[in-house]
Coordinates of C-alpha atoms in Angstrom, one line a residue:
Chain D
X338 CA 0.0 0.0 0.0
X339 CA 1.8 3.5 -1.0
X340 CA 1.5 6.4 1.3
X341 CA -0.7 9.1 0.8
X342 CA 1.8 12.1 0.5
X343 CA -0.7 14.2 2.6
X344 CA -1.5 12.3 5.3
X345 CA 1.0 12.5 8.5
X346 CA 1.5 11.1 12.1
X347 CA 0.8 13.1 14.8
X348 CA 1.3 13.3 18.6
X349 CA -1.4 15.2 20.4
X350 CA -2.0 16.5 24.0
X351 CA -5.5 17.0 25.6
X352 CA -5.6 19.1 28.8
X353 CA -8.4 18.2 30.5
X354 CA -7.9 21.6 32.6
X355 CA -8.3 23.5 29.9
X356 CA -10.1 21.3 27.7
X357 CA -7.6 21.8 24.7
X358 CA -5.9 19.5 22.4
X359 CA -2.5 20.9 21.2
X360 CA -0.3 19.2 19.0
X361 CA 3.2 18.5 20.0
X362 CA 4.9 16.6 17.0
X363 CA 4.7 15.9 13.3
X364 CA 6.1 13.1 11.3
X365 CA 5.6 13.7 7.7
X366 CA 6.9 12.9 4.4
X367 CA 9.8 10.8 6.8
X368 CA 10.8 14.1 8.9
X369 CA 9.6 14.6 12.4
X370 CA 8.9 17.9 13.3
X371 CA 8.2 19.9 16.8
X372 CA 5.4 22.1 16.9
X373 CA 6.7 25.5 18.4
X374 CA 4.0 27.9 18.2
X375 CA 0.1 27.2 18.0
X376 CA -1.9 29.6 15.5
X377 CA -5.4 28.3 15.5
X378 CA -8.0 25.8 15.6
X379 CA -11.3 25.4 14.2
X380 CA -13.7 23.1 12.8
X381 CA -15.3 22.6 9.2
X382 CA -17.9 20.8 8.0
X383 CA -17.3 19.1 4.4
X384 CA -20.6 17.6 3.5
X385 CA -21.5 15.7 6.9
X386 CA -18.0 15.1 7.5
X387 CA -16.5 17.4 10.6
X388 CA -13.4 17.9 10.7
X389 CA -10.8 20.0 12.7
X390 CA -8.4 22.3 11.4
X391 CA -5.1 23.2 13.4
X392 CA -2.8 25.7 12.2
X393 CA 1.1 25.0 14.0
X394 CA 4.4 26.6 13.3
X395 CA 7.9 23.9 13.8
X396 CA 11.1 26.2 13.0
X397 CA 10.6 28.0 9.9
X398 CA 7.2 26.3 8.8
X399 CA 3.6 26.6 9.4
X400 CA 1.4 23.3 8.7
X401 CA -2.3 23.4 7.9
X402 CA -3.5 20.3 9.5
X403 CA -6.9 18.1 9.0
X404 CA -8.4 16.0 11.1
X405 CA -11.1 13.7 9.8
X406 CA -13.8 12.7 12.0
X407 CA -15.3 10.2 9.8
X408 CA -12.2 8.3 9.1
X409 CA -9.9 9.9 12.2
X410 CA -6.9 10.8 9.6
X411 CA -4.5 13.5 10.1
X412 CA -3.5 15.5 7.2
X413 CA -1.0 18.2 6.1
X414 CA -3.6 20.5 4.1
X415 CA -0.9 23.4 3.3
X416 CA 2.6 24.6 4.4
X417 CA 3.8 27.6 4.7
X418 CA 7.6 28.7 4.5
X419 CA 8.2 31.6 6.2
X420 CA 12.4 31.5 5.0
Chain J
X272 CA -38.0 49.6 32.0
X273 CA -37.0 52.9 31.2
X274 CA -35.0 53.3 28.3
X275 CA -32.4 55.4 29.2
X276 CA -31.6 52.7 32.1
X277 CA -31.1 49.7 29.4
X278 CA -27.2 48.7 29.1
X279 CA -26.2 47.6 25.4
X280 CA -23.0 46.6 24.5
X281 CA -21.7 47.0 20.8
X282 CA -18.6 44.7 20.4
X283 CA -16.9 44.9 17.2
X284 CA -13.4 42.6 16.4
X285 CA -10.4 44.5 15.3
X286 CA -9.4 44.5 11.8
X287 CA -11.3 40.8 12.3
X288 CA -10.4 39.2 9.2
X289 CA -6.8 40.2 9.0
X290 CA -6.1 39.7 12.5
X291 CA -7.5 36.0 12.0
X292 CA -5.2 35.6 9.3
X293 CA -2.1 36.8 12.1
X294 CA -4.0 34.4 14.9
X295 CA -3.5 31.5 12.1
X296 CA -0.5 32.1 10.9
X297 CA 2.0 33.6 13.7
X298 CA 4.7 34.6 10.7
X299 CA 2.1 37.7 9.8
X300 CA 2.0 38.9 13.3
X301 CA 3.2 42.4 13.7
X302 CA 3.7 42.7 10.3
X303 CA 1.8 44.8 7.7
X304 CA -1.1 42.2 6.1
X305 CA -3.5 42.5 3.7
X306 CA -6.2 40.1 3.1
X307 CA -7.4 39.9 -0.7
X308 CA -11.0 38.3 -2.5
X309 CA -10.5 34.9 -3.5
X310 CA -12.7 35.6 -6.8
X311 CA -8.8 36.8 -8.1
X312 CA -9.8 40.6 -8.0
X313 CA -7.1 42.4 -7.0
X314 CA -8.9 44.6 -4.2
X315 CA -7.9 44.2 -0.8
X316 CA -11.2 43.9 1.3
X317 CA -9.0 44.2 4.6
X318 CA -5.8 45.3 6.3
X319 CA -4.3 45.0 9.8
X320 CA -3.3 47.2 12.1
X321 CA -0.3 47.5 10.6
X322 CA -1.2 48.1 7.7
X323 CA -4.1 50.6 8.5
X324 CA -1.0 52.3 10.1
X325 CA 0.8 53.4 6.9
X326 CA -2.5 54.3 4.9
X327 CA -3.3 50.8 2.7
X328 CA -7.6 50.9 3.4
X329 CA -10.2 48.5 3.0
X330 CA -10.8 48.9 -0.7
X331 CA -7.1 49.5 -1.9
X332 CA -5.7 47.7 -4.5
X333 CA -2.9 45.5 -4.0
X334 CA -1.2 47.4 -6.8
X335 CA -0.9 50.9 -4.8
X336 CA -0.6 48.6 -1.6
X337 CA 2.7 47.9 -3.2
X338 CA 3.6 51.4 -4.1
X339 CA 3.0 52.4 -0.4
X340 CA 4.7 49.2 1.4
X341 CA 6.2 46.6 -1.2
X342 CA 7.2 43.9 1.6
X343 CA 3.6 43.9 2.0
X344 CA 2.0 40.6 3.1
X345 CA -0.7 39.2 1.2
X346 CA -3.5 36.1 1.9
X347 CA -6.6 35.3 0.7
X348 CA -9.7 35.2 2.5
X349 CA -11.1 32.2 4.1
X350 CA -14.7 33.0 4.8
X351 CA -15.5 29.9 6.3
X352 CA -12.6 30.4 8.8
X353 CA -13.8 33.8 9.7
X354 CA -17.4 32.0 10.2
X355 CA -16.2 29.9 12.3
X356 CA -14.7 32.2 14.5
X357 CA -17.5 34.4 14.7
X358 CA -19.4 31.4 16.0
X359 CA -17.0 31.0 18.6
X360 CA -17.5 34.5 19.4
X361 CA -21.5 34.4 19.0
X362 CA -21.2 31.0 21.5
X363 CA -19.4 33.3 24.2
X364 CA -21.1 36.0 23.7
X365 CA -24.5 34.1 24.1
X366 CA -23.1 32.6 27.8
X367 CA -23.4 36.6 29.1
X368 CA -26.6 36.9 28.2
X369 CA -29.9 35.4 25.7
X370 CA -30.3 39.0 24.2
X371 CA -27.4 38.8 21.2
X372 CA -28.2 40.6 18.1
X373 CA -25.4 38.8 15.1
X374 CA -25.4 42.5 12.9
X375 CA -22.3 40.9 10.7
X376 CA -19.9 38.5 10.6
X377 CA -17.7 40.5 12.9
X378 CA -20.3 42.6 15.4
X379 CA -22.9 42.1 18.0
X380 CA -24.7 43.9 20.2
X381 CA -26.2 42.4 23.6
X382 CA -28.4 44.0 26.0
X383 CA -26.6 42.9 29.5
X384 CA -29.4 45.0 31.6
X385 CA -30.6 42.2 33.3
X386 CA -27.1 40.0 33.8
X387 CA -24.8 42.5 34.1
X388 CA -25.7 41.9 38.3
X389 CA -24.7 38.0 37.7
X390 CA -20.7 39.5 37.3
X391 CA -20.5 42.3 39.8
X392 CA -21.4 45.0 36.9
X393 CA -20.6 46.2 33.5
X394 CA -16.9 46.2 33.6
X395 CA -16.3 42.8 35.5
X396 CA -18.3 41.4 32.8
X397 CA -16.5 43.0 30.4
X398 CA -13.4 42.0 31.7
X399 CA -14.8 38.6 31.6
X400 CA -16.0 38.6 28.3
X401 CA -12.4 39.7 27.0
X402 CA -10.4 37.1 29.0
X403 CA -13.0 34.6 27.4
X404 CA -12.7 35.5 24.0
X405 CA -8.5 36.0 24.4
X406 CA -8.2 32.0 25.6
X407 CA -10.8 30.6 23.4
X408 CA -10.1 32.3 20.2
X409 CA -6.7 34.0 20.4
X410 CA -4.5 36.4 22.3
X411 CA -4.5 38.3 18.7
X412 CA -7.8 38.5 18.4
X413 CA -9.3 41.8 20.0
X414 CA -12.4 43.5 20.4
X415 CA -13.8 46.7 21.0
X416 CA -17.2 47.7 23.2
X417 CA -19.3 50.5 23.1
X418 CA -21.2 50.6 25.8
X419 CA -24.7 53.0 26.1
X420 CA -28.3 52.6 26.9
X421 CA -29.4 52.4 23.2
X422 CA -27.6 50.2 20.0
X423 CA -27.3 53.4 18.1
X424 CA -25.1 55.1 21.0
X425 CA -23.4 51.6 21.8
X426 CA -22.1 51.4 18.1
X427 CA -21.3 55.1 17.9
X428 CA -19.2 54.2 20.8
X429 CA -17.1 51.5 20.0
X430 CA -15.9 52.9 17.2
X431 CA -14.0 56.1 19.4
X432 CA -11.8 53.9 21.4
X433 CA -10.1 51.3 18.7
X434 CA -8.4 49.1 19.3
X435 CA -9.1 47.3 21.9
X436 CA -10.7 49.4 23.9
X437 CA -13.8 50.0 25.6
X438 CA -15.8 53.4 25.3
X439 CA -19.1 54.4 27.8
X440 CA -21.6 56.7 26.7
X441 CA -23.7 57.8 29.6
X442 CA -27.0 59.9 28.7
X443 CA -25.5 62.9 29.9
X444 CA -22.6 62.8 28.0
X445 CA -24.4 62.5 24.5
X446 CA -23.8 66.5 23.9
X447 CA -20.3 66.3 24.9
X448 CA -19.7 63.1 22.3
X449 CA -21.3 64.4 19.7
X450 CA -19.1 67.6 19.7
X451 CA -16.3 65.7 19.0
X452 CA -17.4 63.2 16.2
X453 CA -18.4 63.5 12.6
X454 CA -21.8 62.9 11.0
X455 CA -20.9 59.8 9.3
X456 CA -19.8 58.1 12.5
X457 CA -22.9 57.6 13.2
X458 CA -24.5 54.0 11.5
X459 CA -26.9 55.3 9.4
X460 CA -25.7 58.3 7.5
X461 CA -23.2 57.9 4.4
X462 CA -21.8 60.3 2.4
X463 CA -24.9 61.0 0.4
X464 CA -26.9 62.0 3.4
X465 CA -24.0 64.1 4.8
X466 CA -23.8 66.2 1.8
X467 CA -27.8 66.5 2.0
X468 CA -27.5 67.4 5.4
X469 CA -24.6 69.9 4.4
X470 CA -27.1 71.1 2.1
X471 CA -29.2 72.3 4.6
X472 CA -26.4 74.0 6.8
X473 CA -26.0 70.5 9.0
X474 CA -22.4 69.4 9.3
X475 CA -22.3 68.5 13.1
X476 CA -24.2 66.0 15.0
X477 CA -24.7 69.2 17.2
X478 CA -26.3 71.4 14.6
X479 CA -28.2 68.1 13.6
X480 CA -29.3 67.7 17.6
X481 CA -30.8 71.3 17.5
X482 CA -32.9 70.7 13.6
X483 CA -36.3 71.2 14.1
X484 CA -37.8 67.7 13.7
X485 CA -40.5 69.2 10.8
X486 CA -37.2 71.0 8.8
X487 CA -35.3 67.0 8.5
X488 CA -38.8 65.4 7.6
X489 CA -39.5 68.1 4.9
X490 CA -36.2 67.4 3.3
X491 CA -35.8 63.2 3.6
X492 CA -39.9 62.0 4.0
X493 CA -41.3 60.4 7.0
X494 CA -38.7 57.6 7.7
X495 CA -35.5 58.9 7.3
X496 CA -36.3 62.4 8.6
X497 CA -37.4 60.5 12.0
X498 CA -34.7 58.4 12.1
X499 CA -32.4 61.6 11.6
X500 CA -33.7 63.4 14.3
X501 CA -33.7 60.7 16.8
X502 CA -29.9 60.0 15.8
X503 CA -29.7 64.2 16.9
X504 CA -31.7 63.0 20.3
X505 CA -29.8 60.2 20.5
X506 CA -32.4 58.2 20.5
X507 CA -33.0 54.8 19.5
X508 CA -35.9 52.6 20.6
X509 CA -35.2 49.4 19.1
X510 CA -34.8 46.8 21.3
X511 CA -32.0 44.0 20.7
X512 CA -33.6 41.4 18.4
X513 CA -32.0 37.7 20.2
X514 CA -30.3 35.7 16.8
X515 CA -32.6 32.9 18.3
X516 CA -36.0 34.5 17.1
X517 CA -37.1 33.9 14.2
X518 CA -37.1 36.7 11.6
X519 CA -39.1 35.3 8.8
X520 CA -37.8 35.0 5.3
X521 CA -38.8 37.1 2.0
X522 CA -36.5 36.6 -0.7
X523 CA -33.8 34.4 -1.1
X524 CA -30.4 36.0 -3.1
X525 CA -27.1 35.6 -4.0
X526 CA -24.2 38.1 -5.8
X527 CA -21.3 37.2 -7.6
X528 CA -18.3 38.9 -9.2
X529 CA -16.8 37.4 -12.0
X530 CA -12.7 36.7 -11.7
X531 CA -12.2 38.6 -14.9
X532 CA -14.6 40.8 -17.5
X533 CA -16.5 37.9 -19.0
X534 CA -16.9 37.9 -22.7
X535 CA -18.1 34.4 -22.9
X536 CA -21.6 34.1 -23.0
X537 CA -22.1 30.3 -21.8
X538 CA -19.6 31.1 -19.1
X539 CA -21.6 33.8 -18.1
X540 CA -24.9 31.4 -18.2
X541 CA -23.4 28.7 -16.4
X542 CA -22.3 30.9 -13.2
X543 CA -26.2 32.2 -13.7
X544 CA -27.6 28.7 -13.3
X545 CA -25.2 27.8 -10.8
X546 CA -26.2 30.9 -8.7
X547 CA -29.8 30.3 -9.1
X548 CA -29.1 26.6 -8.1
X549 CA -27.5 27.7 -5.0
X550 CA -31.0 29.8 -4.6
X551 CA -32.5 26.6 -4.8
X552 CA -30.8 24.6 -2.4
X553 CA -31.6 27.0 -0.1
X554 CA -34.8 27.1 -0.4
X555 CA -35.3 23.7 -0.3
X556 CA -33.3 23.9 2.8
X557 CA -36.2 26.4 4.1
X558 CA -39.1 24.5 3.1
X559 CA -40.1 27.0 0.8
X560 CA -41.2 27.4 -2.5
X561 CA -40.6 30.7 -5.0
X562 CA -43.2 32.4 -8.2
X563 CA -40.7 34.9 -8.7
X564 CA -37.6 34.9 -10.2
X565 CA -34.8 37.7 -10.4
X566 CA -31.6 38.6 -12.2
X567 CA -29.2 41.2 -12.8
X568 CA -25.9 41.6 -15.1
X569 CA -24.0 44.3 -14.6
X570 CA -20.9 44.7 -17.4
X571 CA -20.9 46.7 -20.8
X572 CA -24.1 46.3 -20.4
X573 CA -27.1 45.7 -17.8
X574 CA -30.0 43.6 -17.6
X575 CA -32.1 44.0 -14.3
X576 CA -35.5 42.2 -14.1
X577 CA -37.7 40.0 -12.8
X578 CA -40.7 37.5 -13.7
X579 CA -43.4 36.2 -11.9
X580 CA -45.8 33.3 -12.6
X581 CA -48.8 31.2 -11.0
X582 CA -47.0 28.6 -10.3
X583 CA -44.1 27.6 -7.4
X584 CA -41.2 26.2 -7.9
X585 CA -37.7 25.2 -6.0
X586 CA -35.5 23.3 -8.7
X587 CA -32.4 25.5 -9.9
X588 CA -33.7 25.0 -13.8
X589 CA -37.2 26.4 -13.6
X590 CA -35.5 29.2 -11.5
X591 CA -33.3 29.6 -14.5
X592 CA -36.2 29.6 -17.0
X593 CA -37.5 33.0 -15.1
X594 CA -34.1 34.3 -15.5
X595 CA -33.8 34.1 -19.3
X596 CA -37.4 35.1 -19.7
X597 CA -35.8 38.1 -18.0
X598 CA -32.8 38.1 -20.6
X599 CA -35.3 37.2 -23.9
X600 CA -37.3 40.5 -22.8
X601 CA -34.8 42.4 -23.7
X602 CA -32.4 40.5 -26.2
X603 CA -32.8 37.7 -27.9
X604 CA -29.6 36.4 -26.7
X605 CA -27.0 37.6 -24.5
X606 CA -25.8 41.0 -26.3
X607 CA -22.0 41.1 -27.4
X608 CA -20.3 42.9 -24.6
X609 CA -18.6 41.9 -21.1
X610 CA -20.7 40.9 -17.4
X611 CA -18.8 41.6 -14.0
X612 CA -21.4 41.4 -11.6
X613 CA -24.2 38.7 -11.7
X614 CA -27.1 38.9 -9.0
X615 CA -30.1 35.9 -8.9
X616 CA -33.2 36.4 -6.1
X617 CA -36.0 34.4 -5.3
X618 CA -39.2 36.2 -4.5
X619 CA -42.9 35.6 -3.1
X620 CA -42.0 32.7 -0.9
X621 CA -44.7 30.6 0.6
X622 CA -44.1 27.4 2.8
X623 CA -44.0 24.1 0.8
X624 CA -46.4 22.5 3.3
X625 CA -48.5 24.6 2.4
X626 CA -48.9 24.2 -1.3
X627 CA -50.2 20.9 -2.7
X628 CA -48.3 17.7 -4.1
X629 CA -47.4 17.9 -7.9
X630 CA -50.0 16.1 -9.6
X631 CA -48.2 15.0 -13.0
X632 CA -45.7 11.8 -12.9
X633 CA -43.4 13.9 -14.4
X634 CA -43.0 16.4 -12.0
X635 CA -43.9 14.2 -9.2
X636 CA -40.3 12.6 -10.4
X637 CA -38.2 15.2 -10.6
X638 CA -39.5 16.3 -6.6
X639 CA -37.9 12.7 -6.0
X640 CA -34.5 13.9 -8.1
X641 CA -34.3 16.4 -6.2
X642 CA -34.3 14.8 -2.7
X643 CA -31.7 12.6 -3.8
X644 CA -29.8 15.2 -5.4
X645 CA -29.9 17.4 -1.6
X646 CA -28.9 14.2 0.3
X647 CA -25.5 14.3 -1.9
X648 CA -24.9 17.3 -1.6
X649 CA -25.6 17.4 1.8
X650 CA -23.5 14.5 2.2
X651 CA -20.7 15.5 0.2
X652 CA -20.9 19.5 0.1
X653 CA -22.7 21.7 -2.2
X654 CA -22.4 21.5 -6.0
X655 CA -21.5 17.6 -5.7
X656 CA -24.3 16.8 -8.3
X657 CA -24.2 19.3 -11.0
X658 CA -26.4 19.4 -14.2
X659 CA -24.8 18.7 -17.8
X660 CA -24.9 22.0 -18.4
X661 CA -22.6 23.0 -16.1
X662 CA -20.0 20.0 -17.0
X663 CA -16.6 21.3 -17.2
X664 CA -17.0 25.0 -15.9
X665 CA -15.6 25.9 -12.9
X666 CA -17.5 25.1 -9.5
X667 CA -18.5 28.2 -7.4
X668 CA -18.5 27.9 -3.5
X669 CA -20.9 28.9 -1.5
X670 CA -19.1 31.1 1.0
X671 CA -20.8 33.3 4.6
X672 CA -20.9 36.7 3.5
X673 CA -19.6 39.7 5.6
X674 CA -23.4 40.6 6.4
X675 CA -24.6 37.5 7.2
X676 CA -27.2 38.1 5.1
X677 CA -28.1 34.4 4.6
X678 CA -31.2 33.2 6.3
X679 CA -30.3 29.9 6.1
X680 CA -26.8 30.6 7.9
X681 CA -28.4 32.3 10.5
X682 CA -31.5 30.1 11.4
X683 CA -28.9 27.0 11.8
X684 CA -26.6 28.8 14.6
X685 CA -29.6 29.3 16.1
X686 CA -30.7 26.2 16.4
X687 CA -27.5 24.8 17.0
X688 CA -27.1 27.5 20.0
X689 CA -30.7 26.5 21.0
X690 CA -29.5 22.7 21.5
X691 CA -26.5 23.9 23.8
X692 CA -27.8 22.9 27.2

């Protein structure tokens, strides 16, 4: 099975103080990345399907990342280099 | 209760959809941004703080944005994002108190008279509110209140202490206020009233305060003259309308601007179906049915129109039909020439429930088209299941408009803020 270029691993925390999930890492395309800065997170609704939308800066790069309700897949949705 | 002693606030985001952009992406914090239309005109429908700073407006284009900062940072807009944020905001907003009036994408007002006890007073829960909307939607997210005892004042007020700030208008201090703004600070009066008002030796909210009420009504009629001289009173007896109520629906519409000066006729047809298919969905989505039909084309030339018949319909194609019956009154085809600017409206809604069952197999079969049709799309998102017609040319997305003029928009947050326990 060949890997879907888009689709990533990703380590998540949920704070059950605060109630917020916040990503900590990303492995994608075979590099790991740490998430540095947090931008912002919202949901979208494509069809029926929810799904949540993260925006995260590691180093020099901001991901756009998808999260699929329906089939609870991570995705890189857009990048961003800010060099 | 006594009018004066109501407490409204008027809370407006900052530069909101530029400063969502900086929230989402932390490399355009602090930095001069502009965000541009995604239909791939080269307008820039809003600029951050930074920005604002050196002179590039709402409405420049990116071209003279350049000329004043060329490092300028661009982005397109991302309606749904903004959306989504605003019902974030809405959702908060609605935990202070059940009176929250949605007047765009980006304002509110809320009448806190009777909850404002529930926090201490105005400014604790003001305070709260902020703190609130910093850690749910962003530290560079920031809002503005105007606070008075009418939404006319409250408005007028939030715009004098931006950004971030928070401005009170007491009824004592309306005379003092209005000596120091101008006339078109107020919501309501726009350069063309303001040179009418000129016209008549008005060019301060204090000369307009002292008008005879019989002088404004002689010049603008009945309703605008009132309305002006309440604005001089400071007066404004509408009450905050809850988002929740239901405000009844009497036309359903949608507005597009073309990417580029169209030339090509069936282009320009195909984004008029597709508009008035978009009408259709949501009316469907209403329960309601449509007699009238409406279009407009504005390029080289301009057709503006619209037809009614006996019968009701709700498909996109019979909404169509009305709109070339509107083109074929005028020209027998579309005339040589450019369009820009296409608008399609639905009028003289009634409920389907109350209209009876198609009686011929044929149309009793394209009802049941339909249905399947919606359940795709609802599926899948809108414009999933196209018509032939519309094979190959390029799929418009249905996007929340700054306004929030769409009923359909609107009556769903409300019933998704209803379910909230």
């Amino acid at each position: 099975m060949s890997e879907n270029v888009h689709e990533a691993s990703v380590i998540t925390v949920y704070d059950q103080r605060k109630r917020r999930t916040t990503i900590w890492r990303i492995k994608w395309q075979g590099r790991v990345y740490q998430v540095t800065t947090h931008g912002y997170h919202y949901t979208l609704e494509q069809g029926s399907t929810l799904c949540h939308i993260f925006s995260v800066v590691a180093g020099s790069l901001l991901f756009r990342l998808k999260f699929n309700t329906r089939t609870l897949q991570w995705s890189v949705e857009e990048t961003y280099d800010n060099c | 209760m006594n009018s004066s002693k109501r407490i409204i606030l008027h809370i407006d985001f900052d530069s909101f959809f530029a400063s969502v952009e900086q929230q989402y992406n932390p490399f355009f914090r602090n930095k001069p941004l502009g965000v541009t239309a995604t239909n791939g005109r080269t307008c820039i429908i809003a600029s951050s703080r930074e920005a604002k700073k050196l002179g590039i407006k709402t409405g420049t284009r990116t071209f003279d944005a350049f000329r004043i900062y060329p490092d300028l940072q661009l982005t397109p807009a991302d309606f749904w994002k903004y959306w989504e944020i605003s019902k974030k905001f809405i959702s908060i907003c609605s935990g202070f108190s059940p009176l929250v009036e949605v007047f765009s994408i980006d304002e509110l007002f809320m009448d806190i008279t009777y909850t404002a006890k529930l926090y201490g007073g105005v400014m604790p829960l003001i305070d709260k509110l902020k703190e609130q909307i910093r850690d749910e939607i962003g530290e560079y997210i920031t809002v503005s209140i105007g606070v008075s005892h009418n939404k006319l004042l409250a408005k007028l007020a939030s715009g004098l202490k931006k950004p971030n700030g928070i401005f009170v208008i007491h009824p004592s201090q309306i005379e003092h206020v209005y000596k120091v703004v101008d006339l078109i600070d107020i919501c309501g009066i726009g350069e063309r009233i303001k040179k009418r008002l000129n016209g008549m030796g008005i060019f301060t909210l204090t000369q307009l305060r002292r008008t005879p009420r019989v002088a404004l009504i002689a010049e603008f009629g009945h309703v605008e003259g009132r309305f002006l001289y309440d604005v001089g009173q400071g007066v404004d007896v509408n009450p905050v309308q809850a988002f929740t109520q239901d405000t009844g629906v009497k036309s359903v519409g949608r507005q597009h601007c073309l990417a580029r000066n169209e030339h090509n006729s069936r282009i320009v047809l195909q984004n008029v179906y597709e508009l008035f298919e978009e009408v259709a969905f949501k009316l469907r989505r209403l329960h309601k049915k449509a007699r009238s039909g409406g279009l407009i084309l504005y390029g080289s030339y301009i057709i503006h129109g619209h037809v009614t018949q006996q019968a009701y319909v709700d498909s996109g194609r019979d909404l169509f039909q009305l709109g070339m019956q509107v083109i074929h009154r005028q020209y027998n085809q579309l005339p040589p020439g450019y369009v820009r600017r296409i608008g399609v409206w639905a009028g003289y809604l009634q409920d389907s429930g109350n209209l009876p069952l198609p009686l011929l197999p044929y149309d009793q079969k394209q009802e049941k088209v339909l249905k399947a049709m919606d359940s795709l799309n609802e599926r899948f998102g809108d414009h999933t299941i196209r018509n032939g017609f519309l094979v190959y040319s390029d799929k418009l997305t249905t996007v929340p408009n700054g306004y929030m003029a769409d009923r359909y928009e609107r009556r769903k947050l409300a019933h998704q803020n209803l379910e909230i326990p």
